[in-house]
PDB file of C-alpha atoms in Angstrom:
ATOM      1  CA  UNK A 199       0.000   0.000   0.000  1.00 61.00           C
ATOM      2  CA  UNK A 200       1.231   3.373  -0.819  1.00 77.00           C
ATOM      3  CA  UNK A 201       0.483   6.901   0.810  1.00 86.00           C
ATOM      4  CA  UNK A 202       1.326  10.247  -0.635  1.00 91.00           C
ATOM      5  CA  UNK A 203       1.838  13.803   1.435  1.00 94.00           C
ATOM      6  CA  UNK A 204       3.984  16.994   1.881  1.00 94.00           C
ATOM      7  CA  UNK A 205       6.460  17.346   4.294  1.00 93.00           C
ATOM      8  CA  UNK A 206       8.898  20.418   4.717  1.00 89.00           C
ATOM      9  CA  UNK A 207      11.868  19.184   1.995  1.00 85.00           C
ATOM     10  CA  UNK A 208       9.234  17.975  -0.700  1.00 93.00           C
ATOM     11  CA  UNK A 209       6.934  14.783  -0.561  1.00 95.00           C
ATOM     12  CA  UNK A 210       7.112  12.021   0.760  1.00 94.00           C
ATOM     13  CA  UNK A 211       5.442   8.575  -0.670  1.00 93.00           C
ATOM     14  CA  UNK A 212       4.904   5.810   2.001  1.00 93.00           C
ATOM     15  CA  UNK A 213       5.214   2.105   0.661  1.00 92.00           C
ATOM     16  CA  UNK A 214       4.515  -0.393   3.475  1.00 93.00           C
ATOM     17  CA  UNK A 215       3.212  -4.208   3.629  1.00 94.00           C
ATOM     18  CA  UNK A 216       3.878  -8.098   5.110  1.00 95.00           C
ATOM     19  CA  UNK A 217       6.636 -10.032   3.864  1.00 94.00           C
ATOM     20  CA  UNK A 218       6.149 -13.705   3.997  1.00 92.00           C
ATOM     21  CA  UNK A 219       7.045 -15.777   6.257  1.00 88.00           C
ATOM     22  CA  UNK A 220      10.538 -17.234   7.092  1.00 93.00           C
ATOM     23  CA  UNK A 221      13.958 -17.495   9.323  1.00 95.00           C
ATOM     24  CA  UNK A 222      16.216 -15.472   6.835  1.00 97.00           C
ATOM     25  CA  UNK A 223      16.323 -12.172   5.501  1.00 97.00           C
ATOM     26  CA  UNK A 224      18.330 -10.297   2.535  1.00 98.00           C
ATOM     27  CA  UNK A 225      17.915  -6.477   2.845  1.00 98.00           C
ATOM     28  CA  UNK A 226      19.496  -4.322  -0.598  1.00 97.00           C
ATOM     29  CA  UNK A 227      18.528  -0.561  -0.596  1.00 96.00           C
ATOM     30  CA  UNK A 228      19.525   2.370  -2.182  1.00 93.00           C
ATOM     31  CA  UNK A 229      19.266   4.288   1.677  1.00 93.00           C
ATOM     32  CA  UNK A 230      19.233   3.976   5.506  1.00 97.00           C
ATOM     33  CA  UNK A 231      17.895   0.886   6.748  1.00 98.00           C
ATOM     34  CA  UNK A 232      16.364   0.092  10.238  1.00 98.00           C
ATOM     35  CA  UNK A 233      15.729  -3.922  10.990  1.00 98.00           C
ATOM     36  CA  UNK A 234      14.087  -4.977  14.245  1.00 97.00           C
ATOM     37  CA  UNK A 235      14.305  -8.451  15.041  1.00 96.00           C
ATOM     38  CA  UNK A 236      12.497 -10.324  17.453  1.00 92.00           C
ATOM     39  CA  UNK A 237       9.042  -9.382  17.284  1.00 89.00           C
ATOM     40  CA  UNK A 238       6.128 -10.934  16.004  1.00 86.00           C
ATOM     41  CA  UNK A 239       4.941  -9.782  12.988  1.00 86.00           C
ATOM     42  CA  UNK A 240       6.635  -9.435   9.294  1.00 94.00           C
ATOM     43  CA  UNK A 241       6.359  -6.261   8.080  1.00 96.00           C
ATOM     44  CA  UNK A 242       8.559  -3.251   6.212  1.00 96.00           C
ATOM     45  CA  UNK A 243       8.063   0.676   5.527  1.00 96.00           C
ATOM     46  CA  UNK A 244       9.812   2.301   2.707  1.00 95.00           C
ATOM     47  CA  UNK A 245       9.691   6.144   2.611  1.00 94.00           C
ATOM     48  CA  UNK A 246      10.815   7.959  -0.460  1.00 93.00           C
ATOM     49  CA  UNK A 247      10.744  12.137  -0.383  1.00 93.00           C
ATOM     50  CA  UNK A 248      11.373  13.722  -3.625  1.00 93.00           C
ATOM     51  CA  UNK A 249      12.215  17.453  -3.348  1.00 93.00           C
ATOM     52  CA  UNK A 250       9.126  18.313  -6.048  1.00 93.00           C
ATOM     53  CA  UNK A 251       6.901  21.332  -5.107  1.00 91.00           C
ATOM     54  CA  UNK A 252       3.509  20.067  -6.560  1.00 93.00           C
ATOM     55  CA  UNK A 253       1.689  16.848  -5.949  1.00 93.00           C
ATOM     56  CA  UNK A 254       1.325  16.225 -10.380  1.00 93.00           C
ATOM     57  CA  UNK A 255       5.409  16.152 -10.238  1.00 93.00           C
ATOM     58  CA  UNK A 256       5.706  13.953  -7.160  1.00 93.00           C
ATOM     59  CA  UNK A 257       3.131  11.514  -8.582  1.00 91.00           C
ATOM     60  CA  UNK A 258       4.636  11.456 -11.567  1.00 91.00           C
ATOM     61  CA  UNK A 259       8.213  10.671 -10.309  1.00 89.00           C
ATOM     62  CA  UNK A 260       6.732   7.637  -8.041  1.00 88.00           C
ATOM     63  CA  UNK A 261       4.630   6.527 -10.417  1.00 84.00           C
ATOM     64  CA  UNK A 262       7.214   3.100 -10.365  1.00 79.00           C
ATOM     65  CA  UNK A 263       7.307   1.154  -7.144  1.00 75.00           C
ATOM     66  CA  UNK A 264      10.985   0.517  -6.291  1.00 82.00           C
ATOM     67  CA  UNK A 265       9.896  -2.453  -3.435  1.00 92.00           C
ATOM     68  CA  UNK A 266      10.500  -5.380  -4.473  1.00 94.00           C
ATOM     69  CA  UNK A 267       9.843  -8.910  -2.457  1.00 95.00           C
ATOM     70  CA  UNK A 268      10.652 -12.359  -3.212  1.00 95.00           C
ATOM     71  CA  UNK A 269      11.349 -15.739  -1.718  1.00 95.00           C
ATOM     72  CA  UNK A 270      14.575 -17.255  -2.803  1.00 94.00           C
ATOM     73  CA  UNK A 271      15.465 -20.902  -1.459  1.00 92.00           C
ATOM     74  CA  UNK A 272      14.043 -19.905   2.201  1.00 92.00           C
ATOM     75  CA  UNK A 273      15.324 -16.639   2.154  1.00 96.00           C
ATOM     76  CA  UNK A 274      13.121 -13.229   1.707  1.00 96.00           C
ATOM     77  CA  UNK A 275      14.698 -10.926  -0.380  1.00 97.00           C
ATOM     78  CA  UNK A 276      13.809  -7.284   0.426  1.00 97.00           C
ATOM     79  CA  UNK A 277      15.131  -4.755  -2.956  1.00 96.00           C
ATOM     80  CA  UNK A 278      14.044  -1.038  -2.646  1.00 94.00           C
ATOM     81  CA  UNK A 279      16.364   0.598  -5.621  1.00 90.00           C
ATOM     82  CA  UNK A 280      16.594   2.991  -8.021  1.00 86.00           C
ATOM     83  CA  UNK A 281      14.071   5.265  -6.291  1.00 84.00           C
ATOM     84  CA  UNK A 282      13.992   8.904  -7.646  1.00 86.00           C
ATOM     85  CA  UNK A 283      14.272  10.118  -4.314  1.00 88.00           C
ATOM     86  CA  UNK A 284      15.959  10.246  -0.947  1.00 90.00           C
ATOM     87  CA  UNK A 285      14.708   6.465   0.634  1.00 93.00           C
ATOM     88  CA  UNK A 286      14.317   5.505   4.027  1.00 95.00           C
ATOM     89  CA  UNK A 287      13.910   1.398   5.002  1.00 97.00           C
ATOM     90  CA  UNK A 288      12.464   0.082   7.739  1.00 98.00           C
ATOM     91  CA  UNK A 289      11.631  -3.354   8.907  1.00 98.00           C
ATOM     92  CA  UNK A 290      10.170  -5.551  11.491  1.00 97.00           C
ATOM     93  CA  UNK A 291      10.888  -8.960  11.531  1.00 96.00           C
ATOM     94  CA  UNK A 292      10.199 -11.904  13.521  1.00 93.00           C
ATOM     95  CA  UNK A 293      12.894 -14.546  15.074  1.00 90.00           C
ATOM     96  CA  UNK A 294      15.656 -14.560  12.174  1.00 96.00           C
ATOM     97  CA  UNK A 295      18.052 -16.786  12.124  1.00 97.00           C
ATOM     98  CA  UNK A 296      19.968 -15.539   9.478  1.00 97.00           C
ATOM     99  CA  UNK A 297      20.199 -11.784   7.799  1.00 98.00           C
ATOM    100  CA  UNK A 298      22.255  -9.700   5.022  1.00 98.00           C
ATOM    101  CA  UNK A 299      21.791  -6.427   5.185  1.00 98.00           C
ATOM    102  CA  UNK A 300      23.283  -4.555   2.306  1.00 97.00           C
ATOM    103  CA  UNK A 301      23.029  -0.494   1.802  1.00 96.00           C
ATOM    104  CA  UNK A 302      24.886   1.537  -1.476  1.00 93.00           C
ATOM    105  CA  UNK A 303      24.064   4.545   0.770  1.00 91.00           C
ATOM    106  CA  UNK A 304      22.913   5.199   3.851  1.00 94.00           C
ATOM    107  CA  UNK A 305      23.628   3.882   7.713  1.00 97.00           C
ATOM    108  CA  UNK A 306      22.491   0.397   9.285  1.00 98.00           C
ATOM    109  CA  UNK A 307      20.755  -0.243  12.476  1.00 98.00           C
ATOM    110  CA  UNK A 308      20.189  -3.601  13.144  1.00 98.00           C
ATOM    111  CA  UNK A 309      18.991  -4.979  16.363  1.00 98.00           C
ATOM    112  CA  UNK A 310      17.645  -8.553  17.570  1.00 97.00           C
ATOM    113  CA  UNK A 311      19.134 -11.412  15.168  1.00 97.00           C
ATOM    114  CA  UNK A 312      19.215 -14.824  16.730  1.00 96.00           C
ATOM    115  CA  UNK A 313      21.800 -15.671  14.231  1.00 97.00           C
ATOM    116  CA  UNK A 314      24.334 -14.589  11.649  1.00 98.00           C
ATOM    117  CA  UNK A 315      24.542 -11.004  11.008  1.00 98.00           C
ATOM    118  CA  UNK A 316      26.535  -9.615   7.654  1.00 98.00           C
ATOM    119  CA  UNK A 317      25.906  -6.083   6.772  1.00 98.00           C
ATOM    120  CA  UNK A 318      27.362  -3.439   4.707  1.00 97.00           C
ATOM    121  CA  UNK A 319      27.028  -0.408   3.427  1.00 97.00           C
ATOM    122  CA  UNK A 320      29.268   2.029   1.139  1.00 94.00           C
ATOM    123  CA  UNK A 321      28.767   4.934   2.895  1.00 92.00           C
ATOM    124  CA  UNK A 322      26.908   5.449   6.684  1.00 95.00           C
ATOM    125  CA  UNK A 323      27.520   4.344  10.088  1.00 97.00           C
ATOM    126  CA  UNK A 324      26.427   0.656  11.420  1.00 98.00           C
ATOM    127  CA  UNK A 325      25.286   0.284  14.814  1.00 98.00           C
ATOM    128  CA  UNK A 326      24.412  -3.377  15.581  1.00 98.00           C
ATOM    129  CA  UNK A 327      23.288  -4.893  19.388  1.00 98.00           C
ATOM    130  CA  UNK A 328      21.462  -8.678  20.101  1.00 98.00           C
ATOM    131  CA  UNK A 329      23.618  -9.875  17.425  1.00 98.00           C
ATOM    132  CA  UNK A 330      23.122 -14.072  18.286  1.00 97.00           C
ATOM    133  CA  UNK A 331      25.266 -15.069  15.993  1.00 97.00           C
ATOM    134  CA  UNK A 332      28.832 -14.177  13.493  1.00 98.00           C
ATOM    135  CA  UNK A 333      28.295 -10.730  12.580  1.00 98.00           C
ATOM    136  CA  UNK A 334      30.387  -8.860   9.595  1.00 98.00           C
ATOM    137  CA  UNK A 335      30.361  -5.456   9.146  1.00 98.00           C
ATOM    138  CA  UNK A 336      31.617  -3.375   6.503  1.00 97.00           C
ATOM    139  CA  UNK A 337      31.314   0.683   6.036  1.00 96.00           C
ATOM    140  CA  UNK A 338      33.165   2.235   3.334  1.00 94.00           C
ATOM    141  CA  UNK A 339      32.731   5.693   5.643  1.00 91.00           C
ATOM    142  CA  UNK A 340      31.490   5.836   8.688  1.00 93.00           C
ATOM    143  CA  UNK A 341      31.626   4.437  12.579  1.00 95.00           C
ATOM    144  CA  UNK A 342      30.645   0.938  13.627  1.00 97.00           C
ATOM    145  CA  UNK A 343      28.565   0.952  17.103  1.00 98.00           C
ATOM    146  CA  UNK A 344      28.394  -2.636  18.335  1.00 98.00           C
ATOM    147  CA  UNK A 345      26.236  -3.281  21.621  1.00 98.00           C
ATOM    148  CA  UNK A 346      25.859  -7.341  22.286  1.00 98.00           C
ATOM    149  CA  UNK A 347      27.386 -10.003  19.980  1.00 98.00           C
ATOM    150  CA  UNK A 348      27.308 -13.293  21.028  1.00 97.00           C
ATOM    151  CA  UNK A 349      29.588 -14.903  18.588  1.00 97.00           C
ATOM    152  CA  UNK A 350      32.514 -13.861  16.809  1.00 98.00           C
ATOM    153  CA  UNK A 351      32.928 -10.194  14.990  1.00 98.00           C
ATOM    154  CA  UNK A 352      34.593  -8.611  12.347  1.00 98.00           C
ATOM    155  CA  UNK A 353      34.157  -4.973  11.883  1.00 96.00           C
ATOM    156  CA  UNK A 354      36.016  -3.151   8.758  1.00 95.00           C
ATOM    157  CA  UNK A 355      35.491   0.690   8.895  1.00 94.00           C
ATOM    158  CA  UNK A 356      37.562   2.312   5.944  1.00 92.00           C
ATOM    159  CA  UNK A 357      36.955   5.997   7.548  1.00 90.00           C
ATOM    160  CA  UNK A 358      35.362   5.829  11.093  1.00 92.00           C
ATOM    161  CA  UNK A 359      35.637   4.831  14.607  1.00 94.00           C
ATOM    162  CA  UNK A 360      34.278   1.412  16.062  1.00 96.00           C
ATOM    163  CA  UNK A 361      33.032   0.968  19.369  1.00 96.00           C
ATOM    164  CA  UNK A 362      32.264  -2.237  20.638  1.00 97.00           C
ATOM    165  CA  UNK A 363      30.497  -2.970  24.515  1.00 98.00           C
ATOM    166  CA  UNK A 364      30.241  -7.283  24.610  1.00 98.00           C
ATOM    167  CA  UNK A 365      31.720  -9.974  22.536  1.00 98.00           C
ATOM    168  CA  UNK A 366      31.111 -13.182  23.295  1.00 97.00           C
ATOM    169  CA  UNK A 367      33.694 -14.994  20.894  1.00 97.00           C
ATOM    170  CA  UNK A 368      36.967 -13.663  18.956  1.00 98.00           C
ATOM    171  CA  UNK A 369      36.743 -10.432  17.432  1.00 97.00           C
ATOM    172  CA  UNK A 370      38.550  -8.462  14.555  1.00 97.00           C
ATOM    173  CA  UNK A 371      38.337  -5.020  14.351  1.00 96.00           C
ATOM    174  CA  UNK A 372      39.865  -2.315  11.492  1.00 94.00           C
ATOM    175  CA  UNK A 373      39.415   0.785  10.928  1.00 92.00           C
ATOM    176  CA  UNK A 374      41.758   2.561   8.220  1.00 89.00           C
ATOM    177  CA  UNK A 375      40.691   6.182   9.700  1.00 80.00           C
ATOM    178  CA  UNK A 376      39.746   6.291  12.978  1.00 70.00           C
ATOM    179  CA  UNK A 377      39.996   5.082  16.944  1.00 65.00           C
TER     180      UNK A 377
END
């Protein structure tokens, strides 16, 4: 389902619905993205603004849905992509046991994963905590914020600090610009 209003900066289009059912998750997106573990429902948000001033332009722009969903050998795959605007992810998701979390622009918060954790992005921060499993993380600029991992870690920051509080197994951590 799909809203439209304006917001100071231009409009903003609202895509939201259910994804189906199942342990692992693949995230790609074009922005930020926000996934929240541990609940119990299956659901994601996508908010696009473009920086339009009338309602005929914005329309027009979003006139293609860039949310994509599909099940892949018991994974969910999540795409939002090639939006004409500035994109926003957000999703709530059930126990996972498994999740990928991949960003070509924008940070990554990720909280709750009863498993394996890998997530990148080329350019934002990554804050991460309830982290079950391995967890990789990648930024091509910005800080890595790790709460609770309880497995190993390997955090590669090519421009940013990382901060870790617990770390329940062995842990590499490298930062080419930062503390």
């Amino acid at each position: 389902q799909q809203t439209l209003k304006h917001e100071r900066g231009g409009w903003v289009s609202t895509y939201s619905g259910t994804l189906p059912a199942a342990a692992r998750l693949r995230i790609v997106a074009d922005g930020p993205v926000t996934l929240e573990g541990g609940g119990t429902g299956f659901s994601y948000t996508v908010r696009v603004t473009v920086p339009v001033r009338s309602e005929t332009e914005a329309r027009r722009l979003l006139t293609r849905t860039p949310v994509h969903v599909e099940t892949i050998g018991g994974w969910v795959m999540l795409t939002v992509m090639n939006s004409p605007g500035v994109m926003a992810v957000s999703v709530k998701a059930p126990r996972l046991m498994s999740a990928v979390v991949s960003s070509t622009n924008g940070a990554l918060n990720v909280t709750g994963v009863d498993g394996m954790l890998a997530a990148d992005t080329r350019a934002g921060e990554i804050a991460v905590d309830r982290i079950h499993g391995q967890c990789t993380l990648v930024t091509g600029g910005g800080a890595v914020r790790v709460g609770e991992v309880d497995g190993s870690l390997n955090c590669t920051s090519a421009a940013g600090q990382i901060a870790v509080k617990t770390v329940r197994g062995p842990s590499v951590l490298y930062t080419s610009g930062g503390d």
